[in-house]
Rosetta silent file (secondary structure, phi, psi, omega in degrees, C-alpha in Angstrom):
SEQUENCE: MNLPKLHVAVLMGGWANERPVSLMSGKGVADALESRGHRVTRIDMDRQVAARLAETAPDVVFNALHGVPGEDGTVQGMLDLMGIPYTHSGLATSVIAIDKELTKQALVPHGVPMPGGRVVRSEDLYGGDPLARPYVLKPVNEGSSVGVAVVTDESNYGNPIRRDAEGPWQKFPSLLAEPYVRGRELTTAVLGDRALLVTELVPKSGFYDFDAKYTDGMTEHVCPAQIPDNIAQLCLDYALQAHRLLGCRGASRSDFRWDDEQGEAGLFLLETNTQPGMTELSLVPEQARHCGISYADLVEIIIADALRHFGRLPEDNG
SCORE:     score description
SCORE:     0.000 S_00000001
   1 L     0.000  145.749  178.569  112.877  -96.301  -58.332 S_00000001
   2 L  -115.841   38.924 -179.588  116.405  -96.779  -59.667 S_00000001
   3 L   -69.595  139.733  169.278  118.312  -95.890  -56.524 S_00000001
   4 L   -68.216  162.106  177.469  121.725  -97.477  -56.027 S_00000001
   5 L   -70.038  128.780 -171.249  122.089  -99.499  -52.844 S_00000001
   6 L  -121.321  160.810  167.143  122.824  -97.026  -50.078 S_00000001
   7 E  -101.420  111.619 -174.794  123.889  -96.869  -46.471 S_00000001
   8 E  -113.361  125.875  170.689  121.096  -94.887  -44.808 S_00000001
   9 E   -93.268  123.931  178.497  121.126  -93.676  -41.215 S_00000001
  10 E  -100.613  111.403  177.822  117.563  -93.283  -39.950 S_00000001
  11 E   -85.901  128.666 -177.663  117.380  -90.652  -37.211 S_00000001
  12 E  -150.196  173.425  174.116  114.435  -91.198  -34.883 S_00000001
  13 L    81.708 -109.452 -176.638  113.280  -90.824  -31.308 S_00000001
  14 L    77.628 -162.546 -174.753  114.922  -87.890  -29.605 S_00000001
  15 L  -124.508   12.286  178.241  113.516  -86.171  -26.535 S_00000001
  16 L   -75.259  168.662  177.643  110.664  -84.051  -27.921 S_00000001
  17 L   -58.399  -26.154 -176.447  107.029  -84.601  -26.967 S_00000001
  18 L   -92.601   18.901  179.608  106.595  -86.401  -30.275 S_00000001
  19 H   -51.884  -47.663 -178.412  109.242  -89.045  -29.516 S_00000001
  20 H   -59.608  -37.468  178.960  106.773  -91.994  -29.691 S_00000001
  21 H   -66.680  -43.023 -179.850  105.588  -90.876  -33.134 S_00000001
  22 H   -61.319  -40.625  178.692  109.160  -90.466  -34.348 S_00000001
  23 H   -62.884  -39.322  177.638  110.079  -93.976  -33.211 S_00000001
  24 H   -67.459  -42.921  177.741  107.126  -95.380  -35.163 S_00000001
  25 H   -60.928  -47.474 -177.742  108.030  -93.323  -38.236 S_00000001
  26 H   -61.749  -40.908  178.709  111.673  -94.360  -38.037 S_00000001
  27 H   -62.832  -43.869  179.480  110.867  -98.040  -37.711 S_00000001
  28 H   -61.490  -43.709  179.968  108.597  -97.923  -40.746 S_00000001
  29 H   -63.999  -47.779 -178.098  111.218  -96.136  -42.830 S_00000001
  30 H   -62.104  -43.991  179.230  114.046  -98.455  -41.752 S_00000001
  31 H   -61.068  -41.838 -179.157  112.002 -101.589  -42.408 S_00000001
  32 H   -64.793  -42.424 -179.787  111.047 -100.323  -45.876 S_00000001
  33 H   -65.088  -41.758  178.148  114.643  -99.501  -46.785 S_00000001
  34 H   -64.286  -34.024  178.678  115.879 -102.897  -45.630 S_00000001
  35 H   -66.533  -21.909  178.125  113.169 -104.550  -47.717 S_00000001
  36 L   -95.787    6.097  175.088  114.692 -102.804  -50.750 S_00000001
  37 L    89.368    8.222  177.864  118.186 -104.057  -49.978 S_00000001
  38 L   -81.207  151.826  172.713  119.653 -100.888  -48.488 S_00000001
  39 E   -83.637  129.044 -174.376  121.984 -100.990  -45.514 S_00000001
  40 E  -124.138  132.623  169.312  120.305  -99.234  -42.591 S_00000001
  41 E  -113.380  119.431 -179.099  121.685  -97.896  -39.331 S_00000001
  42 E   -92.038  123.748 -177.273  118.941  -97.005  -36.852 S_00000001
  43 E  -122.375  115.747  173.028  119.927  -94.142  -34.546 S_00000001
  44 E   -83.409  112.229 -171.973  117.827  -93.137  -31.556 S_00000001
  45 L   -54.717  127.969  171.684  118.730  -89.459  -31.248 S_00000001
  46 L  -143.853 -171.640 -175.329  120.744  -88.465  -28.174 S_00000001
  47 L   -71.898  -11.982  179.022  123.410  -85.895  -27.290 S_00000001
  48 L  -100.268   20.013 -172.402  126.124  -88.031  -28.903 S_00000001
  49 H   -62.729  -36.666 -179.275  124.410  -88.129  -32.279 S_00000001
  50 H   -63.178  -43.401  179.185  127.171  -86.235  -34.119 S_00000001
  51 H   -64.814  -39.315 -179.850  129.826  -88.699  -32.966 S_00000001
  52 H   -66.599  -38.750  178.157  127.623  -91.637  -33.900 S_00000001
  53 H   -68.380  -39.732  178.634  127.005  -90.230  -37.371 S_00000001
  54 H   -62.459  -39.011  179.006  130.712  -89.553  -37.888 S_00000001
  55 H   -71.145  -38.047 -177.369  131.469  -93.151  -36.944 S_00000001
  56 H   -73.132  -37.909  178.986  128.631  -94.531  -39.064 S_00000001
  57 L    51.592   60.606 -179.226  129.494  -92.420  -42.148 S_00000001
  58 L   -76.400  162.288  172.618  126.190  -92.957  -44.005 S_00000001
  59 L   -71.535  -33.077 -176.523  125.539  -91.972  -47.600 S_00000001
  60 E  -159.032  151.043  174.778  122.432  -90.094  -46.479 S_00000001
  61 E  -105.424  129.167  168.816  120.380  -89.475  -43.339 S_00000001
  62 E   -94.087  112.476 -177.327  116.643  -90.053  -43.352 S_00000001
  63 E   -84.331  101.613  178.010  115.390  -87.552  -40.793 S_00000001
  64 L  -105.675   20.250  177.911  112.419  -89.207  -39.083 S_00000001
  65 L   -80.268  152.090  175.171  112.545  -86.897  -36.066 S_00000001
  66 L  -128.780  141.549  179.783  109.557  -84.780  -35.045 S_00000001
  67 L    77.647 -167.587 -178.985  109.642  -81.614  -32.971 S_00000001
  68 L   -79.835  135.293    6.604  112.735  -80.054  -31.387 S_00000001
  69 L  -101.221   11.507 -174.561  115.628  -80.541  -32.192 S_00000001
  70 L   -85.504  -13.662 -173.425  114.940  -82.592  -35.316 S_00000001
  71 L  -121.858   -0.931 -172.877  112.425  -80.293  -36.946 S_00000001
  72 L  -107.659    9.028  179.665  113.533  -76.802  -35.898 S_00000001
  73 L   102.366  -15.544 -177.369  116.789  -76.475  -37.845 S_00000001
  74 H   -64.951  -54.102  179.540  119.125  -77.749  -35.117 S_00000001
  75 H   -66.114  -36.923  179.473  119.768  -81.180  -36.619 S_00000001
  76 H   -61.342  -42.788  178.183  119.720  -79.714  -40.120 S_00000001
  77 H   -64.376  -40.197  177.476  122.505  -77.284  -39.191 S_00000001
  78 H   -60.765  -45.898 -178.538  124.549  -80.076  -37.628 S_00000001
  79 H   -67.625  -35.666  174.991  124.232  -82.226  -40.744 S_00000001
  80 H   -60.098  -45.965 -179.722  125.122  -79.258  -42.965 S_00000001
  81 H   -63.836  -34.515 -178.683  128.316  -78.723  -40.957 S_00000001
  82 H   -81.506  -11.786  179.730  129.139  -82.432  -41.166 S_00000001
  83 L    73.087   28.301 -179.640  128.535  -82.496  -44.913 S_00000001
  84 L  -103.898  123.008  176.117  126.030  -85.353  -44.705 S_00000001
  85 L   -61.185  147.220 -179.228  123.050  -85.266  -47.100 S_00000001
  86 E  -147.596  157.155 -177.139  119.680  -85.508  -45.369 S_00000001
  87 L   -82.074  165.748  175.719  116.021  -85.738  -46.254 S_00000001
  88 L    68.362 -163.280 -167.606  113.297  -83.126  -45.946 S_00000001
  89 L   -75.392  160.466 -178.602  113.730  -79.399  -45.499 S_00000001
  90 L   -86.998 -169.755 -171.919  116.896  -77.476  -44.704 S_00000001
  91 H   -61.493  -57.087 -173.567  117.885  -75.235  -41.813 S_00000001
  92 H   -61.711  -44.987  179.188  116.191  -71.942  -42.741 S_00000001
  93 H   -60.672  -42.525 -178.349  112.930  -73.563  -43.821 S_00000001
  94 H   -64.314  -41.031  178.851  112.800  -75.657  -40.661 S_00000001
  95 H   -60.183  -43.289 -176.974  113.354  -72.626  -38.421 S_00000001
  96 H   -74.280  -47.392 -170.622  110.484  -70.752  -40.060 S_00000001
  97 H   -69.318  -30.262 -179.412  107.981  -73.566  -40.538 S_00000001
  98 H   -75.617  -18.955  179.187  108.087  -74.896  -36.970 S_00000001
  99 L   -96.005  110.099 -173.184  107.277  -71.405  -35.669 S_00000001
 100 H   -63.494  -31.970  179.121  103.603  -70.778  -36.400 S_00000001
 101 H   -72.548  -41.978  176.527  103.960  -67.006  -36.135 S_00000001
 102 H   -64.352  -35.796  177.888  106.940  -66.895  -38.527 S_00000001
 103 H   -60.915  -42.497  177.734  105.002  -69.140  -40.908 S_00000001
 104 H   -60.790  -42.590 -179.293  102.183  -66.595  -41.000 S_00000001
 105 H   -63.571  -29.100 -179.701  104.654  -63.826  -41.767 S_00000001
 106 H   -82.458  -31.874 -170.452  105.996  -65.869  -44.684 S_00000001
 107 H  -102.028  -42.092 -172.533  102.678  -66.998  -46.170 S_00000001
 108 H   -59.696  -41.623  178.793   99.905  -64.486  -45.460 S_00000001
 109 H   -61.245  -17.340  179.731  101.440  -61.608  -47.500 S_00000001
 110 H   -99.205   13.162  172.953  101.364  -63.944  -50.510 S_00000001
 111 L    92.488    7.440  176.512   97.646  -64.617  -50.222 S_00000001
 112 L   -84.808  118.157 -176.039   97.622  -67.833  -48.199 S_00000001
 113 L   -75.728  127.805  176.289   94.745  -67.467  -45.700 S_00000001
 114 L  -135.688  153.370  179.424   95.639  -68.223  -42.073 S_00000001
 115 L   -62.069  152.161  175.101   93.801  -67.401  -38.834 S_00000001
 116 L   -73.512 -155.658  179.094   94.648  -64.140  -37.099 S_00000001
 117 L   117.989 -174.398 -177.432   95.795  -63.985  -33.506 S_00000001
 118 E  -160.259  162.731  176.211   98.945  -63.187  -31.580 S_00000001
 119 E   -82.627  133.666 -178.231  101.566  -64.621  -29.258 S_00000001
 120 E  -127.656  152.996  172.523  100.715  -64.135  -25.568 S_00000001
 121 E   -75.962  132.712 -179.868  102.517  -64.734  -22.281 S_00000001
 122 H   -58.297  -36.946 -179.543  100.975  -67.671  -20.456 S_00000001
 123 H   -59.699  -33.269 -177.317  101.113  -65.694  -17.212 S_00000001
 124 H   -71.933  -18.279 -178.065   98.851  -63.035  -18.729 S_00000001
 125 H   -65.632  -26.973 -178.304   96.077  -65.561  -19.385 S_00000001
 126 H   -72.851  -13.192  179.186   95.221  -65.656  -15.687 S_00000001
 127 H   -97.095  -13.294 -179.690   94.246  -61.992  -15.867 S_00000001
 128 L   160.483  163.916 -178.106   91.908  -62.221  -18.838 S_00000001
 129 L   -75.676  139.549  176.946   91.311  -63.623  -22.303 S_00000001
 130 L   -78.051  -22.273 -179.438   93.549  -62.416  -25.157 S_00000001
 131 L  -139.059  164.614  173.655   90.725  -62.913  -27.679 S_00000001
 132 L   -66.202  139.831  176.896   86.968  -63.248  -27.657 S_00000001
 133 L   -75.978  147.144    0.640   85.859  -66.792  -26.882 S_00000001
 134 L   -81.081  148.626  175.501   85.955  -69.306  -28.438 S_00000001
 135 E  -146.084  167.652 -176.383   89.661  -69.239  -29.229 S_00000001
 136 E  -114.440  136.919  171.513   92.554  -71.680  -29.517 S_00000001
 137 E  -114.681  132.369 -179.063   95.779  -71.711  -27.519 S_00000001
 138 E  -148.710  150.711  173.784   98.720  -73.669  -28.884 S_00000001
 139 L   -60.693  149.025 -178.279  102.508  -73.767  -28.466 S_00000001
 140 L   -69.227  -31.373 -172.631  104.315  -71.687  -31.044 S_00000001
 141 L  -136.389   50.215  171.346  106.625  -74.538  -32.087 S_00000001
 142 L  -125.975  158.112  177.244  105.053  -77.930  -31.412 S_00000001
 143 L  -122.220 -169.095  178.413  103.274  -80.310  -33.778 S_00000001
 144 L    55.662   28.749 -179.573  100.873  -83.276  -33.648 S_00000001
 145 L    58.828   25.496  176.551   98.355  -81.070  -31.776 S_00000001
 146 L   -68.614  127.401  174.086  100.602  -81.263  -28.702 S_00000001
 147 L    72.975   24.598  179.994   99.473  -78.763  -26.070 S_00000001
 148 L   -92.915  133.741  177.048   96.429  -77.424  -27.931 S_00000001
 149 E  -130.595  133.176  174.364   93.490  -76.103  -25.896 S_00000001
 150 E  -100.973  115.301 -176.293   90.171  -74.796  -27.204 S_00000001
 151 E   -97.935  115.423 -178.567   88.858  -72.189  -24.762 S_00000001
 152 L  -121.423  170.522  176.308   85.074  -71.797  -24.906 S_00000001
 153 L   -62.252  -28.394 -177.689   82.427  -70.172  -22.730 S_00000001
 154 L   -94.666    3.854 -174.500   81.529  -73.660  -21.534 S_00000001
 155 L   -69.104  157.409  179.426   85.119  -74.771  -20.914 S_00000001
 156 L   -93.985   18.356  178.387   86.220  -76.003  -17.518 S_00000001
 157 L   -82.472  -15.662 -176.214   89.343  -73.818  -17.578 S_00000001
 158 L    94.693  165.730  179.332   87.543  -70.980  -15.825 S_00000001
 159 L  -142.123   99.895    3.101   86.930  -67.399  -16.887 S_00000001
 160 L   -71.228  173.598 -178.650   89.549  -66.079  -16.710 S_00000001
 161 L   -58.463  131.452 -179.523   91.652  -69.233  -16.959 S_00000001
 162 L   -79.685  148.776  178.147   92.488  -70.580  -13.503 S_00000001
 163 L   -63.038  -31.785 -177.161   96.090  -71.207  -12.493 S_00000001
 164 L   -90.829    2.151  177.675   95.217  -74.742  -11.409 S_00000001
 165 L   -76.395  128.508 -177.126   93.410  -75.587  -14.662 S_00000001
 166 L   -72.409  126.391 -179.550   95.420  -78.166  -16.592 S_00000001
 167 L  -176.650  179.026 -175.728   96.521  -76.837  -19.966 S_00000001
 168 H   -64.871  -20.948  178.869   99.456  -75.720  -22.124 S_00000001
 169 H   -63.920  -18.065  177.691   99.831  -72.503  -20.088 S_00000001
 170 H   -85.595  -13.987 -174.708  101.386  -74.653  -17.357 S_00000001
 171 L  -113.795  -23.560 -174.670  104.073  -76.041  -19.688 S_00000001
 172 L  -124.339  134.052 -178.306  104.944  -73.236  -22.094 S_00000001
 173 L   -68.450  -26.075  177.243  105.929  -69.645  -21.180 S_00000001
 174 E  -139.846  154.066 -177.137  104.202  -68.257  -24.267 S_00000001
 175 E  -139.381  157.570  173.333  101.424  -69.476  -26.533 S_00000001
 176 E   -93.833  122.988  176.559   99.838  -68.573  -29.828 S_00000001
 177 E  -102.230  126.213 -179.324   96.231  -67.425  -29.419 S_00000001
 178 E  -131.984  148.629  172.373   94.047  -67.747  -32.516 S_00000001
 179 E   -59.718  141.961  178.130   90.329  -67.339  -33.186 S_00000001
 180 L   -74.044  127.585  177.169   88.604  -70.714  -33.233 S_00000001
 181 L  -101.867  110.514  178.879   87.681  -71.747  -36.767 S_00000001
 182 L   -71.039  162.222  173.774   84.655  -74.016  -36.695 S_00000001
 183 L   123.098 -147.914 -166.231   84.244  -76.658  -39.338 S_00000001
 184 E  -109.015  145.571  179.044   86.091  -79.562  -40.867 S_00000001
 185 E   -88.868  122.688  178.665   89.689  -80.806  -40.602 S_00000001
 186 E  -127.551  152.588  177.932   91.402  -81.151  -43.985 S_00000001
 187 E  -148.596  147.682 -178.488   94.990  -81.945  -44.894 S_00000001
 188 E  -135.148  129.928  176.476   97.065  -82.072  -48.073 S_00000001
 189 E   -93.949  145.878  172.443  100.446  -83.690  -48.653 S_00000001
 190 E  -120.623  130.028  178.997  103.034  -82.345  -51.079 S_00000001
 191 E  -122.221  114.076 -175.753  105.655  -84.688  -52.493 S_00000001
 192 L    67.265 -111.128  178.890  108.440  -83.009  -54.408 S_00000001
 193 L  -121.941   31.266 -176.297  106.575  -80.453  -56.499 S_00000001
 194 E  -131.852  122.690  171.237  103.204  -82.212  -56.534 S_00000001
 195 E   -79.408  129.348 -170.633  100.246  -81.735  -54.211 S_00000001
 196 E   -83.938  -77.314 -174.540   98.719  -85.184  -53.786 S_00000001
 197 E  -146.289  178.652  171.367   95.180  -85.243  -52.399 S_00000001
 198 E  -116.784  128.299  176.394   92.900  -83.785  -49.739 S_00000001
 199 E  -112.074  136.350  170.596   91.959  -85.942  -46.760 S_00000001
 200 E   -98.022  137.068 -178.185   89.198  -85.101  -44.304 S_00000001
 201 E  -110.141  120.177 -177.348   89.851  -86.139  -40.708 S_00000001
 202 E  -117.808   92.135 -178.248   86.818  -87.028  -38.631 S_00000001
 203 E   -73.913  139.355  179.752   87.893  -87.689  -35.013 S_00000001
 204 L   -74.748  -19.010 -179.612   85.527  -89.756  -32.914 S_00000001
 205 L   -87.058   -8.286 -179.431   86.443  -87.713  -29.832 S_00000001
 206 L    97.492  -17.514  178.337   85.377  -84.430  -31.419 S_00000001
 207 L  -139.916  135.255 -177.179   88.912  -82.958  -31.609 S_00000001
 208 L   -83.773   75.560 -177.692   91.831  -84.117  -33.729 S_00000001
 209 L   -94.793 -171.489 -176.075   94.361  -84.228  -30.894 S_00000001
 210 H   -56.931  -47.823 -178.302   97.561  -86.260  -30.412 S_00000001
 211 H   -64.187  -40.026  179.638   95.707  -89.436  -29.381 S_00000001
 212 H   -64.126  -33.139 -178.561   93.243  -89.127  -32.248 S_00000001
 213 H   -70.882  -37.345 -167.041   96.117  -88.800  -34.715 S_00000001
 214 H  -120.950   12.589  174.566   98.107  -91.819  -33.613 S_00000001
 215 L  -111.515  121.174 -176.947   95.620  -94.269  -32.075 S_00000001
 216 L   -58.398  131.207  175.933   94.117  -96.719  -34.530 S_00000001
 217 L    91.522   -7.257 -177.285   90.351  -96.364  -34.836 S_00000001
 218 L   -89.181  -13.157  179.117   90.051  -92.945  -33.165 S_00000001
 219 E  -139.940  133.967  173.874   89.871  -90.949  -36.401 S_00000001
 220 E   -89.777  128.118  176.050   88.214  -91.692  -39.722 S_00000001
 221 E   -99.702  115.898  177.036   90.300  -90.677  -42.733 S_00000001
 222 E  -100.433  104.218 -173.322   88.124  -89.807  -45.725 S_00000001
 223 L  -133.601  116.544   -0.946   90.511  -89.911  -48.669 S_00000001
 224 L   -75.432  155.014 -177.532   89.870  -88.262  -50.984 S_00000001
 225 L   -62.737  142.896  177.204   87.727  -85.838  -48.989 S_00000001
 226 L   -89.471   78.497 -177.573   84.092  -85.520  -49.998 S_00000001
 227 L  -133.942  163.024  179.290   84.155  -81.760  -50.465 S_00000001
 228 L   -58.155  148.765 -177.416   83.352  -79.404  -53.363 S_00000001
 229 H   -57.902  -37.502 -177.254   85.871  -79.410  -56.190 S_00000001
 230 H   -68.347  -33.997  177.828   86.721  -75.735  -55.707 S_00000001
 231 H   -71.368  -41.795  177.503   87.597  -76.268  -52.026 S_00000001
 232 H   -60.455  -43.018 -179.469   89.707  -79.322  -52.850 S_00000001
 233 H   -65.661  -37.490  177.672   91.571  -77.364  -55.525 S_00000001
 234 H   -63.692  -41.397  177.366   92.202  -74.496  -53.111 S_00000001
 235 H   -59.613  -46.069  178.878   93.692  -76.926  -50.582 S_00000001
 236 H   -61.470  -44.282 -177.963   95.999  -78.336  -53.251 S_00000001
 237 H   -65.791  -46.697 -178.318   96.975  -74.860  -54.441 S_00000001
 238 H   -66.215  -39.406  179.929   97.606  -73.433  -50.972 S_00000001
 239 H   -63.690  -43.698  179.325   99.579  -76.496  -49.838 S_00000001
 240 H   -68.078  -38.591  178.109  101.833  -76.341  -52.897 S_00000001
 241 H   -63.213  -43.288  178.593  102.204  -72.570  -52.533 S_00000001
 242 H   -63.535  -43.623  178.885  103.197  -72.962  -48.870 S_00000001
 243 H   -55.990  -44.465 -177.581  105.660  -75.737  -49.766 S_00000001
 244 H   -74.468  -45.109 -177.485  107.324  -73.485  -52.336 S_00000001
 245 H   -63.430  -38.287  179.843  107.256  -70.221  -50.366 S_00000001
 246 H   -78.417  -16.910 -178.890  108.760  -71.857  -47.291 S_00000001
 247 L    81.455   31.129 -178.635  111.349  -73.679  -49.398 S_00000001
 248 L   -66.982  153.033  174.505  110.305  -77.170  -48.319 S_00000001
 249 L  -126.761  160.047  177.457  112.020  -80.237  -49.753 S_00000001
 250 L    68.165 -113.451 -178.888  110.948  -83.849  -50.018 S_00000001
 251 E  -119.322  144.745  170.172  107.544  -84.142  -48.389 S_00000001
 252 E  -139.453  167.935  177.503  105.440  -81.653  -46.458 S_00000001
 253 E  -142.024  127.865  178.356  101.876  -81.631  -45.179 S_00000001
 254 E  -108.723  133.491 -177.472   99.594  -78.631  -44.785 S_00000001
 255 E  -106.514  140.429 -175.181   96.644  -78.748  -42.399 S_00000001
 256 E  -129.334  156.543  162.857   93.444  -76.766  -42.910 S_00000001
 257 E  -119.726  138.093 -179.322   90.170  -75.913  -41.201 S_00000001
 258 E  -130.086  117.870  172.969   87.174  -75.291  -43.419 S_00000001
 259 L   -85.749  102.307 -172.775   83.931  -73.676  -42.291 S_00000001
 260 L   -69.064  -11.271  175.607   81.617  -75.139  -44.907 S_00000001
 261 L   -79.850  -15.594 -176.824   78.986  -72.483  -44.205 S_00000001
 262 L  -103.502   -1.372 -179.750   81.405  -69.802  -45.435 S_00000001
 263 H    64.356 -141.138 -177.629   82.480  -71.436  -48.697 S_00000001
 264 H   -62.677  -31.306 -179.270   85.915  -70.443  -49.984 S_00000001
 265 H   -69.640  -13.607 -178.458   86.150  -67.641  -47.404 S_00000001
 266 H   -95.300    8.723 -178.697   85.955  -70.245  -44.644 S_00000001
 267 E   -98.174  126.311  179.902   89.159  -72.100  -45.609 S_00000001
 268 E  -132.973  134.241  171.405   92.265  -71.436  -43.489 S_00000001
 269 E   -81.633  128.045 -178.399   95.699  -73.028  -43.528 S_00000001
 270 E   -91.104  -44.469 -179.896   96.732  -73.771  -39.934 S_00000001
 271 E  -165.920  160.054  172.497  100.323  -74.947  -40.391 S_00000001
 272 E  -117.704  123.958 -176.075  102.761  -76.623  -42.758 S_00000001
 273 E   -98.198  118.392 -178.095  104.641  -79.597  -41.348 S_00000001
 274 L   -85.474  -12.576  178.520  108.114  -80.103  -42.823 S_00000001
 275 L  -127.204   63.237 -175.900  108.629  -83.476  -41.106 S_00000001
 276 L   -63.881  151.030 -177.181  105.263  -85.210  -41.590 S_00000001
 277 L   -60.781  150.758  178.098  104.726  -88.531  -39.886 S_00000001
 278 L  -125.580   31.022  176.624  105.615  -91.784  -41.609 S_00000001
 279 L   -81.926  174.909  178.883  103.703  -94.188  -39.353 S_00000001
 280 L   -63.437  -26.607 -179.952  101.117  -96.664  -40.599 S_00000001
 281 L   -94.477   -1.635 -173.022   98.393  -94.168  -39.625 S_00000001
 282 L   -72.831  155.753 -169.345  100.173  -91.131  -41.074 S_00000001
 283 H   -81.632  -34.898  179.997   98.587  -89.054  -43.773 S_00000001
 284 H   -64.228  -49.489  176.230  101.426  -88.671  -46.282 S_00000001
 285 H   -59.732  -35.953  179.981  101.857  -92.442  -46.796 S_00000001
 286 H   -65.055  -46.771  179.631   98.081  -92.803  -47.007 S_00000001
 287 H   -66.504  -38.947  177.433   97.708  -90.149  -49.700 S_00000001
 288 H   -60.350  -42.738  179.636  100.702  -91.520  -51.586 S_00000001
 289 H   -60.380  -40.625  177.663   99.128  -94.975  -51.533 S_00000001
 290 H   -65.435  -23.152  177.961   95.912  -93.562  -53.020 S_00000001
 291 L   -93.433    9.173  177.443   98.073  -92.078  -55.788 S_00000001
 292 L    85.277   15.751 -179.737   99.634  -95.467  -56.535 S_00000001
 293 L  -106.264  116.501 -179.980  102.877  -94.873  -54.612 S_00000001
 294 L   -69.404  164.129  179.590  103.804  -97.677  -52.222 S_00000001
 295 H   -59.911  -46.361 -178.928  105.302  -96.919  -48.814 S_00000001
 296 H   -64.003  -39.677  176.307  108.734  -98.202  -49.846 S_00000001
 297 H   -62.962  -41.124  178.688  108.613  -96.171  -53.065 S_00000001
 298 H   -57.746  -46.382  179.885  107.643  -93.089  -51.051 S_00000001
 299 H   -60.954  -44.024 -179.220  110.680  -93.516  -48.807 S_00000001
 300 H   -69.462  -33.675  176.556  112.993  -93.919  -51.794 S_00000001
 301 H   -62.691  -42.789  179.719  111.450  -90.906  -53.564 S_00000001
 302 H   -65.010  -40.199  178.271  112.178  -88.748  -50.512 S_00000001
 303 H   -67.416  -41.955  179.047  115.761  -90.048  -50.355 S_00000001
 304 H   -61.230  -39.482  177.632  116.285  -89.491  -54.084 S_00000001
 305 H   -60.325  -42.223  179.392  115.074  -85.897  -53.677 S_00000001
 306 H   -65.145  -45.214 -178.520  117.641  -85.366  -50.913 S_00000001
 307 H   -64.293  -37.568  176.687  120.497  -86.879  -52.904 S_00000001
 308 H   -64.906  -42.524 -179.247  119.654  -84.718  -55.925 S_00000001
 309 H   -59.395  -39.876 -177.466  119.567  -81.594  -53.765 S_00000001
 310 L   -90.833   10.063  175.511  123.030  -82.331  -52.393 S_00000001
 311 L    72.531   23.972 -178.632  124.406  -83.225  -55.827 S_00000001
 312 L  -103.673    2.550 -179.086  124.817  -86.921  -55.052 S_00000001
 313 L  -147.393  132.577  178.226  122.343  -88.189  -57.657 S_00000001
 314 L   -59.290  150.641 -177.056  121.858  -87.151  -61.304 S_00000001
 315 L   -60.112  -29.780 -176.574  118.664  -85.199  -61.977 S_00000001
 316 L   -92.647    7.530  179.945  117.273  -87.928  -64.246 S_00000001
 317 L   -99.093  132.603  178.190  117.848  -90.718  -61.702 S_00000001
 318 L    84.693    0.000    0.000  114.930  -91.830  -59.505 S_00000001
């Protein structure tokens, strides 16, 4: 990279469920930037963030926040108003991509396969199932598998779901109900305009939940995934198509489920993450590393993309 030395504010933390992940991502990014000689201001997101940014006056913000309000367009709109360049996707893309139902409306008409389903009121779950079991319940706008429940005939949630059964219905007024797609967890990162690789995630607990994602040793990452070439190519194609259709910038990551008994018809895109994790266990840095891109280079590539978008860096620089 040929980036000039910059003053970078790294936004991290915040108050979303994914705060611990964001703090890990932010630390990794800040450490990498300092190792390259950049001046770094680390900002743990709070309600005074606008005043702190105005006082800091950075050249660019590296947005290492996850969840609301760093991933849903709120912070992006604030930075747009302040005229501060920032990494990753903009306001409109963030609003759409964090909402799983809006994402379906944007992608499915263009041929990207996603599971069916519908948004349901949590209160209605106590009266009966919205779909035939097994099915998945998840918050409409959370990531990192926060609040995901797989409801099966053998589940201990009850039939219908009991009010005292612990689950996302106790925390969120509405949930997205989707048919359960059996099979394998796959994910593909997109950097700029390039889909990198396909990784298969094999959780030791049987489900790729929050703990499995961010606890060392709880999930095996098979990179590149040992899957048929046609399935790998479809993952790359769909991830890049989603990145473009949603208007993502910098890096994104699309997650898939693949029923290997169904071949190509068994592949479904679950979501596209516009603020993918940057921890040591995160998938985008891992795939970049397999493609010969170091962690520090990855961070600078994402920053260069942001500066070009905001007209602060010539197109042929970086």
